Coordinates of C-alpha atoms in Angstrom, one line a residue:
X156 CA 32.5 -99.9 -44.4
X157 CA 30.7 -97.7 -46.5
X158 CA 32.4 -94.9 -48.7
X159 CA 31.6 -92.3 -51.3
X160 CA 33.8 -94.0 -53.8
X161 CA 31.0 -96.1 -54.6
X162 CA 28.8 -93.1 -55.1
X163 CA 28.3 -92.5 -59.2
X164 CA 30.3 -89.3 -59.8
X165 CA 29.2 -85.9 -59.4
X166 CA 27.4 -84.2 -62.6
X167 CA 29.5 -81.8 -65.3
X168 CA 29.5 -77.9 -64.7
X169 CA 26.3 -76.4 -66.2
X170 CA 24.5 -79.8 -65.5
X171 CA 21.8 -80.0 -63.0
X172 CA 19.8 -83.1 -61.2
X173 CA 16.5 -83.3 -62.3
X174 CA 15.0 -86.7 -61.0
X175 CA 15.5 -90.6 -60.4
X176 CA 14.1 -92.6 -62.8
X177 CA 14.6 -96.1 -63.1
X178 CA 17.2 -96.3 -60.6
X179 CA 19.7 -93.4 -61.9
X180 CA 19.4 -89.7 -61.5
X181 CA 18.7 -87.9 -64.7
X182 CA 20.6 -84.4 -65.0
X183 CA 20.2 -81.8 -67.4
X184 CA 21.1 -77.8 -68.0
X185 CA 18.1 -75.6 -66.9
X186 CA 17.8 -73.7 -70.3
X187 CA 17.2 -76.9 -71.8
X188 CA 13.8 -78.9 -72.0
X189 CA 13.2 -79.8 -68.1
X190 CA 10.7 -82.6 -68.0
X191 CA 7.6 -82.1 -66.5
X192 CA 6.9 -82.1 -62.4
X193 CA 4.2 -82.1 -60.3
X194 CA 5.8 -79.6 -58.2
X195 CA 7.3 -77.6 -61.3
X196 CA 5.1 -74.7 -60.5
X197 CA 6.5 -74.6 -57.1
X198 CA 10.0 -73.7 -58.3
X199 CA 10.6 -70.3 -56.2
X200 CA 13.4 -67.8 -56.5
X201 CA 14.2 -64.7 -54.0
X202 CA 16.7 -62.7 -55.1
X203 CA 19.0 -61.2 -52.2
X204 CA 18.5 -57.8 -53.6
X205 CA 15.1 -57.7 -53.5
X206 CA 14.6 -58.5 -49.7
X207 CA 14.8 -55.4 -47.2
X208 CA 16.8 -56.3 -44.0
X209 CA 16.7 -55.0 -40.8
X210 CA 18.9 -51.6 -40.6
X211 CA 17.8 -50.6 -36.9
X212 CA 20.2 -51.1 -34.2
X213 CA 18.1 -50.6 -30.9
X214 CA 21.1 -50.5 -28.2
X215 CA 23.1 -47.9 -30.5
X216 CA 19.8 -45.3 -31.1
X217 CA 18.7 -45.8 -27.6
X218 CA 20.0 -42.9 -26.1
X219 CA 18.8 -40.4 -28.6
X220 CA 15.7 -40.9 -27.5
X221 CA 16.2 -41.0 -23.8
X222 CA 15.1 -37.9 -21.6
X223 CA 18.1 -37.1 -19.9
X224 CA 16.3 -34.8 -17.0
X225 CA 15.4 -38.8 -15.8
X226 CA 15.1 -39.4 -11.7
X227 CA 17.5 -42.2 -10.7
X228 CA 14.8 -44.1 -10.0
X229 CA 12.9 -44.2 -13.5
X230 CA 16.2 -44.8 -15.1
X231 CA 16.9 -47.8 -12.6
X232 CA 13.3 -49.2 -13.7
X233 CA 14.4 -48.9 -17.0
X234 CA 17.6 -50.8 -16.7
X235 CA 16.3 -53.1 -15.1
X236 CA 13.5 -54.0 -17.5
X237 CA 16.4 -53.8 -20.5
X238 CA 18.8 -55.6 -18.6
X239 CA 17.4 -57.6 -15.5
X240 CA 19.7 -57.4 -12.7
X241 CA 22.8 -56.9 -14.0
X242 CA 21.9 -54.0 -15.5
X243 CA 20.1 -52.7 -12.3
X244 CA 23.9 -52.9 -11.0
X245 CA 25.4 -51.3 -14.0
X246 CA 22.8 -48.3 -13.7
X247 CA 23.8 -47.7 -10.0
X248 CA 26.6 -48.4 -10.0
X249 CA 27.5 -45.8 -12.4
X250 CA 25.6 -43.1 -10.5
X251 CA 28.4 -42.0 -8.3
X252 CA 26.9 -38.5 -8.0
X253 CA 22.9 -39.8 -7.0
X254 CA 23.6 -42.7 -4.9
X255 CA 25.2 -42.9 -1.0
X256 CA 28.8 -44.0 -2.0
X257 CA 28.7 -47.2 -0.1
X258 CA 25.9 -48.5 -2.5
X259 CA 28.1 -47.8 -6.0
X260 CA 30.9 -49.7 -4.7
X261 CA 28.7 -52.4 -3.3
X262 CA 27.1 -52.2 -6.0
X263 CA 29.9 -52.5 -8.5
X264 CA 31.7 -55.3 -6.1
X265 CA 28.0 -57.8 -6.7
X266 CA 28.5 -56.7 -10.6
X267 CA 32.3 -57.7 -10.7
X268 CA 31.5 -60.9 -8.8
X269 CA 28.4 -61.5 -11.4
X270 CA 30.9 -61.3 -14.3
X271 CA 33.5 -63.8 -13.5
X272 CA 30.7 -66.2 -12.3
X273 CA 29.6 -65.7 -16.3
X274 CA 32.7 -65.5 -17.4
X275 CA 33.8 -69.1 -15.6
X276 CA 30.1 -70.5 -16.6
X277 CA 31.0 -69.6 -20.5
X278 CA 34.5 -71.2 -20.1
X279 CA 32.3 -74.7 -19.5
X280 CA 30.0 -73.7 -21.9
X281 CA 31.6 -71.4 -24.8
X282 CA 28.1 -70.6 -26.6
X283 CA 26.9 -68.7 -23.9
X284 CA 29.0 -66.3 -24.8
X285 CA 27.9 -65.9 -28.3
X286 CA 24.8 -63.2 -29.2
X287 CA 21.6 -64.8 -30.0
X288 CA 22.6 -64.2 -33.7
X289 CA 25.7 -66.2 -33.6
X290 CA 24.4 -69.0 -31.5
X291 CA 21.1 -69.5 -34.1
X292 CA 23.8 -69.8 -36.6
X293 CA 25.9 -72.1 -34.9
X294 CA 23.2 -74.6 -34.1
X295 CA 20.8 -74.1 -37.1
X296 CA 20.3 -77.5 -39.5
X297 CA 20.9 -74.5 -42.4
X298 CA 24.2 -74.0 -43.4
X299 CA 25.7 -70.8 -43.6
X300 CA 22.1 -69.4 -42.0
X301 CA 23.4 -66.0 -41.1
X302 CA 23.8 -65.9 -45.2
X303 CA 21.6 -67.6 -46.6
X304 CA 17.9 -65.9 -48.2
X305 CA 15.9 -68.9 -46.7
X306 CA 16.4 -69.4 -43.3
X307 CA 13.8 -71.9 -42.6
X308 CA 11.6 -74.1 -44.9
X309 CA 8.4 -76.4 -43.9
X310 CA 5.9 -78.2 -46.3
X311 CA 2.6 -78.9 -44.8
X312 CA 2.0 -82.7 -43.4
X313 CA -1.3 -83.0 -45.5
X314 CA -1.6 -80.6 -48.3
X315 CA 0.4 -79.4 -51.1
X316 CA 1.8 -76.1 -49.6
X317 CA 4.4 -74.8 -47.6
X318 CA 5.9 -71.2 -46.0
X319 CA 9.5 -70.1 -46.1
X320 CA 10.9 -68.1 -43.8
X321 CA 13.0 -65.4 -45.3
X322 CA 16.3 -63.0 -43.9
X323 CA 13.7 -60.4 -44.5
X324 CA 11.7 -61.8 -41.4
X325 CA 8.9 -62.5 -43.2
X326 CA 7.3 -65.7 -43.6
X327 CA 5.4 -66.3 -46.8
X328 CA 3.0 -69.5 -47.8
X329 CA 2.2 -70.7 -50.9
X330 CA 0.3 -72.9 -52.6
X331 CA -0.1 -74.1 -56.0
X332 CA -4.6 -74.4 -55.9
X333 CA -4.5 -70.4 -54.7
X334 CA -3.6 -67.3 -56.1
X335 CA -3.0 -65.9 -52.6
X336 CA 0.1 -65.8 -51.6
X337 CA -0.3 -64.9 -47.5
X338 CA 2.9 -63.0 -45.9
X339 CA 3.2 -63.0 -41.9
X340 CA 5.1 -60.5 -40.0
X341 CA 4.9 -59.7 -36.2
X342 CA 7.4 -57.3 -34.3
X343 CA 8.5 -60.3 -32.7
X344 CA 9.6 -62.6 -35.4
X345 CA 13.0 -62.1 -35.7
X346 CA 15.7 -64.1 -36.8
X347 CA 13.8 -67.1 -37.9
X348 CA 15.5 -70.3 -36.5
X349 CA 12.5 -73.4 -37.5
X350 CA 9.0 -73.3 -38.6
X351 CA 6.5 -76.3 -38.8
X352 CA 3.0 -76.5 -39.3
X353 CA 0.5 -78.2 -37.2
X354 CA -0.1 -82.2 -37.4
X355 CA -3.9 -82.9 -38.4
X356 CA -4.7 -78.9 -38.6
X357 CA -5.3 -76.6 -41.8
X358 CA -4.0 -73.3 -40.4
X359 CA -1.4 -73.7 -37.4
X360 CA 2.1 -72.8 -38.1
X361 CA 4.9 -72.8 -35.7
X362 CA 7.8 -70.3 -35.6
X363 CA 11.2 -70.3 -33.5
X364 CA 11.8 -66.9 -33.3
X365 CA 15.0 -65.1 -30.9
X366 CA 12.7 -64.3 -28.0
X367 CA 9.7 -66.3 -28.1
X368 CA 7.3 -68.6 -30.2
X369 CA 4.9 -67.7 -32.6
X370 CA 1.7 -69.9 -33.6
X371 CA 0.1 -68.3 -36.8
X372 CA -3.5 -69.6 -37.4
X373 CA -3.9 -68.5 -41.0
X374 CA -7.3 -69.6 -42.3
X375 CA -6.5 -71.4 -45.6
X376 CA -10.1 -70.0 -47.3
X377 CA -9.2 -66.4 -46.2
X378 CA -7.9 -64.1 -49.2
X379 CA -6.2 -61.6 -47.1
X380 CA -2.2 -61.7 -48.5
X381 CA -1.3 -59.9 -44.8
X382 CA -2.9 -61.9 -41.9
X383 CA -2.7 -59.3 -38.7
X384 CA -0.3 -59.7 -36.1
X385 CA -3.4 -61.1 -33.5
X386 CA -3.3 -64.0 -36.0
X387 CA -0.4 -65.0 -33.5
X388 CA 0.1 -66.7 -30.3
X389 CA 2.5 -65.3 -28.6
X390 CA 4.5 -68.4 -26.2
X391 CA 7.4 -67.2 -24.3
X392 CA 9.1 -68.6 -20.8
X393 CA 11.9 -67.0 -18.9
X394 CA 15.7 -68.1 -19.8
X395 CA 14.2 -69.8 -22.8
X396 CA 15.8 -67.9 -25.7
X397 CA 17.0 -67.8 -28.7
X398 CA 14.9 -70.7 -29.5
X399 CA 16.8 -72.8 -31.7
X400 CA 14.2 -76.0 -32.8
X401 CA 10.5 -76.9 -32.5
X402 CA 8.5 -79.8 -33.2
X403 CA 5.3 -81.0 -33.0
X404 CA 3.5 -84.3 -31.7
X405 CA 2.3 -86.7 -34.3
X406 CA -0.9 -85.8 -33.2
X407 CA -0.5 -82.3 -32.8
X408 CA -1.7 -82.4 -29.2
X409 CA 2.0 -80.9 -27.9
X410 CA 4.4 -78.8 -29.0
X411 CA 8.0 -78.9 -27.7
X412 CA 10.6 -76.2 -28.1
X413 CA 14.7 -75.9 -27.4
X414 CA 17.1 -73.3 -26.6
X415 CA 20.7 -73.7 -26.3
X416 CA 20.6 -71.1 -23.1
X417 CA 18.2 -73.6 -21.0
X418 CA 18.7 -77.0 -20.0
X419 CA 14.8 -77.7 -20.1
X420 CA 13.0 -78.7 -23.5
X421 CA 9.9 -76.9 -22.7
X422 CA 6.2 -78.9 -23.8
X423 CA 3.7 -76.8 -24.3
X424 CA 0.0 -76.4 -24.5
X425 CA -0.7 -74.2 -27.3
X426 CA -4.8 -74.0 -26.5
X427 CA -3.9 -72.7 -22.9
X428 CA -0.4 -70.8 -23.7
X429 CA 1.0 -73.0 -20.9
X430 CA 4.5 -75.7 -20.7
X431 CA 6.0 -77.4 -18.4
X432 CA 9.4 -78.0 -18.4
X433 CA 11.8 -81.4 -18.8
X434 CA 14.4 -80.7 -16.7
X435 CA 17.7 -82.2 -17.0
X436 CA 21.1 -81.9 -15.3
X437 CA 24.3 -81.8 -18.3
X438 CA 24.7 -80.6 -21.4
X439 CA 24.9 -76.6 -21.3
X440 CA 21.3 -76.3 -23.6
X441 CA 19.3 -77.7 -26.2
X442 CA 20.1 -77.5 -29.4
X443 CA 17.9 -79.7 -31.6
X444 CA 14.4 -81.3 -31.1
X445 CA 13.0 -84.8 -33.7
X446 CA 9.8 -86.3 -32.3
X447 CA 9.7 -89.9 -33.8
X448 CA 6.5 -90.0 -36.5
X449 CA 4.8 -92.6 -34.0
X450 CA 4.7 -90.2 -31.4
X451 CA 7.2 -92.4 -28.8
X452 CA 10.5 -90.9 -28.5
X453 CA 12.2 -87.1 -28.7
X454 CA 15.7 -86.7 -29.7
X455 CA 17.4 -84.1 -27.9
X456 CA 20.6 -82.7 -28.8
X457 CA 22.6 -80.3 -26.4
X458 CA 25.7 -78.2 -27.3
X459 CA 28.4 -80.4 -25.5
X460 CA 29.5 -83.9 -26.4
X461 CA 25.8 -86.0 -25.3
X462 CA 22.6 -85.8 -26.5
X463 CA 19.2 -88.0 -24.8
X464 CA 16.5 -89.9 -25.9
X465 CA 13.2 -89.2 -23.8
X466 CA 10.3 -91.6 -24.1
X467 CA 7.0 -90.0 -24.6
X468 CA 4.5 -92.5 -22.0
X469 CA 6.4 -91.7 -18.7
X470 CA 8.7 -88.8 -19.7
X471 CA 12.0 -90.5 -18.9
X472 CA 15.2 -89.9 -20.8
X473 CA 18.2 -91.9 -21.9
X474 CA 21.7 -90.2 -21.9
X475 CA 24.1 -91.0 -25.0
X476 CA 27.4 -89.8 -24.8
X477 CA 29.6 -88.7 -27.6
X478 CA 33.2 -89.1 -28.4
X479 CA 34.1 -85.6 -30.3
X480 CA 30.8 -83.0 -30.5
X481 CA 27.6 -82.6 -29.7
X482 CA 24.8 -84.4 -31.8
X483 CA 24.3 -82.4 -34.9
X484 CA 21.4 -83.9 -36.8
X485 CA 19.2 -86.6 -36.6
X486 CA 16.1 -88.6 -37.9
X487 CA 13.5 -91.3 -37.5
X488 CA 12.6 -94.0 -39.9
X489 CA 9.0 -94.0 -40.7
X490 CA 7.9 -96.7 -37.8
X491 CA 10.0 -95.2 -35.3
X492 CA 12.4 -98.3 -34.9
X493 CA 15.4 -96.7 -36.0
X494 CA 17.3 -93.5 -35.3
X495 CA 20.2 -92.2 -37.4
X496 CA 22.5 -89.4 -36.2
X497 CA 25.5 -87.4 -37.1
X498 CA 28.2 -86.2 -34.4
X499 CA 29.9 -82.6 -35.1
X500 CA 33.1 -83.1 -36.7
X501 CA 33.3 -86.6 -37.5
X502 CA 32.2 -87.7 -41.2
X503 CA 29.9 -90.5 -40.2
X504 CA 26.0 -91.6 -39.8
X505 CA 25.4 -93.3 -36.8
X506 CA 22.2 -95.4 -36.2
X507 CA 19.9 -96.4 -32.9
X508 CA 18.0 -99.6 -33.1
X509 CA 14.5 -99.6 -31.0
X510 CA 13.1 -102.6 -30.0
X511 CA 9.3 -103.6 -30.5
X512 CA 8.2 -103.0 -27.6
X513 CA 6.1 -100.3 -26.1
X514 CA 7.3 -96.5 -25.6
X515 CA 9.5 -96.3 -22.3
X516 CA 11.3 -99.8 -23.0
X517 CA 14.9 -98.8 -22.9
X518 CA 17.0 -99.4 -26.7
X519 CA 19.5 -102.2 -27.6
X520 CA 21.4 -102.8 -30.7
X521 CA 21.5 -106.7 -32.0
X522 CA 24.3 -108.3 -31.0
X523 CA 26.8 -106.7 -29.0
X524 CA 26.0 -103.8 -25.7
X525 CA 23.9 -101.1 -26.2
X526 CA 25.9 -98.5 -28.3
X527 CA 25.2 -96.8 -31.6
X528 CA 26.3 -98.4 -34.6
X529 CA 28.2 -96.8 -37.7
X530 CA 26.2 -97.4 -40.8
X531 CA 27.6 -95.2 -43.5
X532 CA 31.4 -93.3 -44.0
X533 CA 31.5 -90.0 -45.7
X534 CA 34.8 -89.3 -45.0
X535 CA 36.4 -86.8 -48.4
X536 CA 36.7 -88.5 -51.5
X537 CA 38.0 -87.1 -54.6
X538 CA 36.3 -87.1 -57.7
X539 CA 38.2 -86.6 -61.1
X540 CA 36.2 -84.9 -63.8
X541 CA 37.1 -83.5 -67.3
X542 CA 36.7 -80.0 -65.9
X543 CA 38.4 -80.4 -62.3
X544 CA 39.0 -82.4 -59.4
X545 CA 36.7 -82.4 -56.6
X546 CA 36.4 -83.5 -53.2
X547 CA 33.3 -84.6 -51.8
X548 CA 32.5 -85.6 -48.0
X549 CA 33.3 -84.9 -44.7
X550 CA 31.3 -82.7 -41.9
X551 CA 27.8 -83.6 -42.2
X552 CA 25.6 -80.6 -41.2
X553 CA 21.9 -82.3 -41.7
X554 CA 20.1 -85.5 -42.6
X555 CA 16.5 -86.2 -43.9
X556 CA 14.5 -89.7 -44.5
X557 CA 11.5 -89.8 -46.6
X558 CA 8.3 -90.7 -45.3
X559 CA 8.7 -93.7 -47.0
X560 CA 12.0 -94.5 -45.5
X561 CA 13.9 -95.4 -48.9
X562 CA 15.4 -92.1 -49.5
X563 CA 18.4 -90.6 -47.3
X564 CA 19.4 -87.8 -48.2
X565 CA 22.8 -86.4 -46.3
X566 CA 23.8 -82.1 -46.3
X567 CA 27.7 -82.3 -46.6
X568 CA 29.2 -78.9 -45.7
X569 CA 32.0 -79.1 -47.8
X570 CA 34.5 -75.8 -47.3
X571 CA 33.1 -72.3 -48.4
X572 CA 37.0 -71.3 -48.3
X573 CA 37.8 -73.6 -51.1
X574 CA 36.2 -73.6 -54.3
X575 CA 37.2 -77.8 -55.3
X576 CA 35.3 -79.1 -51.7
X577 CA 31.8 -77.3 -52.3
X578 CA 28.7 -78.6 -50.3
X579 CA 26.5 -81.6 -51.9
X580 CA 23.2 -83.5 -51.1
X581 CA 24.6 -87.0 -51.0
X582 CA 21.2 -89.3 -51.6
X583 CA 21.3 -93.1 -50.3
X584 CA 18.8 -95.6 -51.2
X585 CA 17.8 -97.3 -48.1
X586 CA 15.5 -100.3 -46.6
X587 CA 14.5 -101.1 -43.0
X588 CA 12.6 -104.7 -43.3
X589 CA 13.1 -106.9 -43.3
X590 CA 17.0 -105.6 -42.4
X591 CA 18.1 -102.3 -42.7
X592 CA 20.6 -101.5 -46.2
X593 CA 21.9 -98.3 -47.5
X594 CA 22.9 -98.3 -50.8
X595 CA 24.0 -95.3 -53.2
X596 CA 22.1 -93.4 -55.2
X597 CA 23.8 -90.1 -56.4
X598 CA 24.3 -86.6 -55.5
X599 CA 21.9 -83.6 -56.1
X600 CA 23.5 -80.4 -57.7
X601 CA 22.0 -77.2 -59.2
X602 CA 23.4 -74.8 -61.7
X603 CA 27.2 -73.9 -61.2
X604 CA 27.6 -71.4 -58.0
X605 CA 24.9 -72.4 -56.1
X606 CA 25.5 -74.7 -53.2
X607 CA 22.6 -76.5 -51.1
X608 CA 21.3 -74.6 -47.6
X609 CA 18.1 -76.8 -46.5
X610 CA 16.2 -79.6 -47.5
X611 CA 13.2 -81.5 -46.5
X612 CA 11.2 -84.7 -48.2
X613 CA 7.7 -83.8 -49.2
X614 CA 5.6 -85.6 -46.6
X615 CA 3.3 -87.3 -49.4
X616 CA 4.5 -87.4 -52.6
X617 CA 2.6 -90.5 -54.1
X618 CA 5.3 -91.4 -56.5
X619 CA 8.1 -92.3 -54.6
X620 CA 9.6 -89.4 -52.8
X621 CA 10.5 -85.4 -53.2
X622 CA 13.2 -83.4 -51.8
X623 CA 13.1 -79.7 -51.5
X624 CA 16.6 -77.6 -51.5
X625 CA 16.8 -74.6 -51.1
X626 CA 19.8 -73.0 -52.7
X627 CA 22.2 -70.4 -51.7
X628 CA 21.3 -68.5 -54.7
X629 CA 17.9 -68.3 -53.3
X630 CA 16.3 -70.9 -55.6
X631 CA 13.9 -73.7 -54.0
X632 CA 13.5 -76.5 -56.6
X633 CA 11.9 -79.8 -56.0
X634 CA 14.3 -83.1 -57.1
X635 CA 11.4 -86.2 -57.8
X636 CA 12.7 -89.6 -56.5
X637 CA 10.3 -91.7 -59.0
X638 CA 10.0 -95.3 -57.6
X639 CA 7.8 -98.1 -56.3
X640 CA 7.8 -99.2 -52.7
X641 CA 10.4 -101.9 -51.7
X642 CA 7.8 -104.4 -51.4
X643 CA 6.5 -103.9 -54.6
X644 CA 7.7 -105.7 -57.8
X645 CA 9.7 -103.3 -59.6
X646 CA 7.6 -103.6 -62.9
X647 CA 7.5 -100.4 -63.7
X648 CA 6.8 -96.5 -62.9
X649 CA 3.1 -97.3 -63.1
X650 CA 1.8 -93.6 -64.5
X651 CA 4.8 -91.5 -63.3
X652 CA 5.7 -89.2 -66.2
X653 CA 7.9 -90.1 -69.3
X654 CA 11.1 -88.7 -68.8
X655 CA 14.1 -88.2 -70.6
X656 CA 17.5 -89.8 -70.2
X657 CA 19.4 -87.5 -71.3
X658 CA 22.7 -88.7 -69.5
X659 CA 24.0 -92.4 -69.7
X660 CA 25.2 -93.1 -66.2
X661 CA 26.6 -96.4 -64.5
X662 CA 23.8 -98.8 -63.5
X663 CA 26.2 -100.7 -61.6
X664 CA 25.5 -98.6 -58.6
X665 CA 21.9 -99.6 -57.7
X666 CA 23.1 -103.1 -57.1
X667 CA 26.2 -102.0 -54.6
X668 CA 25.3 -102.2 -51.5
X669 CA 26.5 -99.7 -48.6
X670 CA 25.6 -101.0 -45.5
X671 CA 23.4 -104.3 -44.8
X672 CA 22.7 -105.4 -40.4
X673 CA 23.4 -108.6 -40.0
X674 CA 20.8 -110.9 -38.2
X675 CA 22.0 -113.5 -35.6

């Protein structure tokens, strides 16, 4: 079974990663002579300080600005545009003095009775209890996103730029051909869950914010640094909120969305502002949304212990039970043959084998019944070092595959409490023809402090693949995998730049496998 013990170890303290080459990660400090990158002049850095948080609290200043000479009946309408019809209830129900008595008690009674009916529907499903803060949080692929600076992070399928979402609220894009640097902000982007731009489109960006959808269409010739708020399509649908994950069809025809406080995945059709919903029985919510990059299968996680599979031809679904928590990540390889997943609370990667066939066949896994297959163990390992001991593994919080599918790279949370289990990028080298084989490749660290939040594979890096972190301290830096395609003699980096090796590391690693599937 595979293991981190036959990871190479983690880097010194003041050492960072600064790219494969050759088969070995190269580190280095960052005051000393980085080598040169093609995304070097993408390196970013927000400092907390300098980004202005919200300070308003809407329910707390309400009343000061409330006209208190208010009829009954305009401060009914207003409770119940605030608060639906609960807080109808609540309104009269507390106007003993302006309503026939027999209406405040029956009134309070139907309240009552709607508050244990919540109450017993959050003891099935404890999330619903949490604010729309919390539950982002909780089912966020960032970790720690109530504290990180960048809350959401998405590089364009097709060009060389990307926006990051920021604790501010704002969204800013940038790109390395323009000196404009556009910053979106609408009064209803708040608390930032996802953003992805638009398959086969220059200008369409995608936001998940706590009470709706945004699509930005931000014209990438325009000069303006603050596109205006009608820039912005406004998608919303009753019940579906806070909106936890989006993604986009291959083709950018559809756009699907997910909120743990609806059981449907809604599809929707940007150009007409319309969706319809998949409705399932089970599962509390949606938590988490991949759309295979051939366009046939969705992966849809829910906040109990199953998660489903939907085909994209006939819009049937597949449900996969779990033994301990609710799906917590997943994603494709590049055909759309293989699915691997992670499972809160167990330290494990999971994979789904698709057959050939066309979308809607149902999955099998070679030999043996249809069940998911464990394909890599990251249960804690301890690593000894001349400065400390530390221990690496455990929880998994998110997963990426390169577009080339060679690269896996694997978000361990580690334990903010303790300083000796911090969070690490654990980065596999993997094949999936003409089998499928993990083997290790290292671990991606920054300067001392700063533990990894997000990351995401550039989508067409043309020497080998790039993975973007963002950093609790803020930083985004870009980690170059240089290599040729598995089917490719490996001759040489064929015009990828001369770098350094400025550490010796083992070299025994690259021929160890992890994880090979056996063919009958």
């Amino acid at each position: 079974m595979c293991s981190l013990s036959l990871f190479p170890p983690p880097l010194p303290s003041g050492e960072t990663t600064l790219c494969e080459s050759n088969n070995e990660l190269l580190s280095g400090t960052r005051t000393g002579n980085r080598p040169k990158q093609d995304s070097s002049s993408l390196c970013l850095y927000f400092p907390r300080e300098s980004l202005k948080l919200h300070s308003r609290t809407e329910i707390s200043s309400k009343a000061a600005f409330l006209d208190h000479s208010e009829t009954l009946w305009m401060r009914s309408a207003s409770a119940w545009r605030d608060g639906g019809f609960t807080g109808l209830l609540n309104e009269i129900s507390s106007s003993h003095s302006e309503v026939p008595k027999w209406l405040s008690v029956s009134s309070g009674c139907v309240l009552a009775l709607l508050q244990w009916i919540s109450s017993f529907h959050g003891s099935l499903f404890p999330h619903l209890t949490l604010s729309s803060e919390n539950m982002i949080a909780e089912f966020s692929q960032v970790l720690n996103w109530s504290d990180c600076v960048v809350r959401a992070f998405a590089w364009h399928p097709h060009t060389d730029k990307f926006a990051v979402a920021l604790s501010d609220d704002s969204i800013k894009i940038y790109n390395p051909k323009s000196a404009t640097t556009p910053t979106l902000k609408h009064r209803l982007q708040r608390n930032v869950a996802a953003v992805q731009w638009k398959p086969l489109c220059a200008s369409a960006l995608a936001v998940a914010c706590q009470n709706c959808l945004l699509v930005w269409h931000v014209d990438p010739c325009s000069l303006s640094t603050r596109p205006s708020s009608g820039c912005a399509q406004v998608l919303s649908h009753p019940g579906h909120s806070p909106v936890t994950s989006i993604a986009w069809s291959p083709s950018g025809s559809l756009l699907i969305s997910a909120s743990p406080m609806d059981t449907a995945i809604m599809v929707w059709d940007v150009a007409s502002e319309s969706c319809v919903p998949l409705q399932r029985v089970g599962g509390g919510g949606v938590t988490f949304l991949s759309w295979s990059p051939d366009g046939s299968h969705v992966l849809a996680s829910t906040p109990s212990a199953l998660f489903r599979v939907w085909e994209t031809r006939m819009w049937t679904c597949e449900r996969w039970p779990c033994v301990k928590g609710r799906c917590q990540s997943g994603c494709w390889s590049p055909d759309g043959s293989r699915l691997l997943f992670t499972v809160q609370g167990e330290p494990v990667i999971y994979a789904l084998t698709f057959n050939d066939t066309p979308a809607g066949a149902h999955t099998s896994i070679p030999k043996g019944p249809k069940a998911a297959v464990v394909v890599a163990d990251l249960s804690e390992t301890t690593f000894n070092s001349p400065d400390r001991d530390i221990i690496i593994g455990g929880e998994i919080q998110s997963i990426a595959w390169d577009p080339r599918g060679e690269r896996l790279a694997v978000l361990l949370k580690g334990d903010s409490q303790a300083s000796d289990r911090p969070a690490m990028i654990a980065v596999f080298k993997t094949r999936t023809k003409p089998i499928f084989e993990l083997l290790p490749c290292g671990f991606v660290q920054e300067e001392p402090g700063a533990e990894p939040r997000l990351m995401q594979f550039h989508p067409n890096f043309q020497h080998g693949a790039l993975l973007t972190v963002c950093w609790s301290s803020g930083r985004i830096t870009h980690v170059p995998f240089y290599f040729l395609s598995a089917g490719v003699p490996h001759l040489g980096l064929n015009g990828s730049p001369s770098l350094p090796h400025l550490q010796e590391r083992p070299t025994d690693y690259a021929n160890q496998t992890l994880y090979t599937e056996l063919i009958s």
